[in-house]
CSV table of C-alpha atoms in Angstrom, one decimal:
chain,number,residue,atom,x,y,z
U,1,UNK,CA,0.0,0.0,0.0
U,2,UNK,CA,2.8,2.5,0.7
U,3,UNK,CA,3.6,2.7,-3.6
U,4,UNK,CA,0.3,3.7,-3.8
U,5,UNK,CA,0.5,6.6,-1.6
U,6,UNK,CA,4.5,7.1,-2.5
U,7,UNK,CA,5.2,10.9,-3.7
U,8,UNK,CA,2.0,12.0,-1.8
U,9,UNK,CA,2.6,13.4,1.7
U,10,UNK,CA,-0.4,11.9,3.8
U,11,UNK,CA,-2.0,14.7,6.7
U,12,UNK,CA,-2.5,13.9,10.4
U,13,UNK,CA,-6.1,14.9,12.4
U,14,UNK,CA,-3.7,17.6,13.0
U,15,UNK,CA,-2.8,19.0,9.9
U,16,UNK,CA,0.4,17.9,9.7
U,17,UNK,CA,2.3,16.3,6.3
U,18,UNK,CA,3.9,13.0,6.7
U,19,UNK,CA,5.9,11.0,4.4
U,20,UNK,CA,3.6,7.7,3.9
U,21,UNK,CA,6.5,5.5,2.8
U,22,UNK,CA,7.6,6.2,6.8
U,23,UNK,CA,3.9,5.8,8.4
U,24,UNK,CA,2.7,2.9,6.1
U,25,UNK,CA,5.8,0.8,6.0
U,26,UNK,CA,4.9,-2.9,6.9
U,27,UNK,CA,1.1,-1.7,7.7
U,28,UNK,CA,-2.5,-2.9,7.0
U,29,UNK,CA,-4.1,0.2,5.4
U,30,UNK,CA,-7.2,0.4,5.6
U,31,UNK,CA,-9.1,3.1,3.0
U,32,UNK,CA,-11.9,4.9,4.4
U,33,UNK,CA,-13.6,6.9,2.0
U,34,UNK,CA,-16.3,9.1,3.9
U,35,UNK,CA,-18.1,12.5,4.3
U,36,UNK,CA,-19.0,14.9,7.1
U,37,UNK,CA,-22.3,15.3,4.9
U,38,UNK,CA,-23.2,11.2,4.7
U,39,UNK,CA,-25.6,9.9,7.7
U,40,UNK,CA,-24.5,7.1,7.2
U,41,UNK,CA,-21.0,7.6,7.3
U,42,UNK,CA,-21.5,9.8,10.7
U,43,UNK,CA,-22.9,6.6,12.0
U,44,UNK,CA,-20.3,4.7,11.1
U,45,UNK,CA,-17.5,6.6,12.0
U,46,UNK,CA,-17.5,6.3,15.5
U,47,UNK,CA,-17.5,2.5,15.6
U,48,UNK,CA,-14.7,2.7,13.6
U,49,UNK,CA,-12.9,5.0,16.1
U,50,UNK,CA,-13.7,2.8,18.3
U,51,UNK,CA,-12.6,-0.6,16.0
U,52,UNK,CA,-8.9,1.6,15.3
U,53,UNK,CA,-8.6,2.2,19.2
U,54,UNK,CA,-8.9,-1.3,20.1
U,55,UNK,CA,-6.9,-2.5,17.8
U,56,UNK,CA,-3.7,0.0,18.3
U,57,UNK,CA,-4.1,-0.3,22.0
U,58,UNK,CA,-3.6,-4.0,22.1
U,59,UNK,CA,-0.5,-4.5,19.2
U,60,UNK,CA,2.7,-3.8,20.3
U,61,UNK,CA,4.0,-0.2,19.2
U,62,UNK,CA,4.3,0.7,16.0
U,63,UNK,CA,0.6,-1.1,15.5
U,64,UNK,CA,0.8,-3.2,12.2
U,65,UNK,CA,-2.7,-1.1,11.1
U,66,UNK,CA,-3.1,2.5,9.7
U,67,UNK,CA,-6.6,4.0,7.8
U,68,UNK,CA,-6.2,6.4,5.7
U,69,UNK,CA,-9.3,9.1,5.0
U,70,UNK,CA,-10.5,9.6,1.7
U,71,UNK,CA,-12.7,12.4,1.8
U,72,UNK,CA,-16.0,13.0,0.0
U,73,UNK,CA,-16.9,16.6,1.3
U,74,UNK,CA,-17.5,19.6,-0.5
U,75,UNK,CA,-14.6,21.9,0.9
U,76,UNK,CA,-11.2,21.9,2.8
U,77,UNK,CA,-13.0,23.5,5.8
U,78,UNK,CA,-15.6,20.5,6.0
U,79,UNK,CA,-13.5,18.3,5.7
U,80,UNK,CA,-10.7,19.3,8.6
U,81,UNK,CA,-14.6,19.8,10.6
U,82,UNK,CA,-15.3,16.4,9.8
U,83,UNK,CA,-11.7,15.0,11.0
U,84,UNK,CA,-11.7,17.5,13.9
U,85,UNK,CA,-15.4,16.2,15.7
U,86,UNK,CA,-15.3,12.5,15.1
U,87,UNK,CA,-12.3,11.0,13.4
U,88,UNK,CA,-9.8,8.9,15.1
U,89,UNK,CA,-6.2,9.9,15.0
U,90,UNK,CA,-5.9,8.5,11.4
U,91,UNK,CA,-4.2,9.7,8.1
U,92,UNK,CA,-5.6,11.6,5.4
U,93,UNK,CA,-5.1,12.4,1.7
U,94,UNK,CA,-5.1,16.5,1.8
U,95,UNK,CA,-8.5,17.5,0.0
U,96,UNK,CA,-6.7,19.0,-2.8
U,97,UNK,CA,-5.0,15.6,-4.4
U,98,UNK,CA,-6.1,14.7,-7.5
U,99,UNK,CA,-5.6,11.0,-6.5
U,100,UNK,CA,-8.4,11.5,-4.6
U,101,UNK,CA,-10.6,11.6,-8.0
């Protein structure tokens, strides 16, 4: 999963780049494509913050998983709301990467 990512710096909850060929490297990567907009995602996404916490508190550090947000919404600003009030502390593609598409 990390070639698929490789050239494209990832973004933390936080805002910050990172260099996915470090925070991938030997993961399970899951994709989680989702909006702030979507019900249905809103429901979803806090069992999966709650799936990603279970799992990264019981694996031995570095934890062999990562998810990495693909988002759906209509602007940069929804999107950072979205990660900001119910995301876990997962990666994201910035909004602005054509991969995305």
């Amino acid at each position: 999963m990390v070639d698929v990512f490789s050239g494209r710096p990832l973004v933390t909850k936080a805002g910050q780049a990172v260099d996915p060929e470090e925070v991938l490297q030997n993961k399970i990567v899951g994709l989680y494509f989702s909006a702030g907009w979507c019900s249905p995602c809103r429901d979803f996404t806090p069992l999966l913050c709650d799936f990603y916490t279970e799992l990264l508190e019981g694996a031995p550090a570095p934890a062999p998983f990562e998810i990495v947000f693909v988002s759906s919404d209509r602007s940069p600003e929804e999107m950072a709301e979205y990660m900001r009030d119910m995301h876990g502390d997962w990666l994201a593609l910035p909004f602005h990467d054509p991969y995305k598409q």
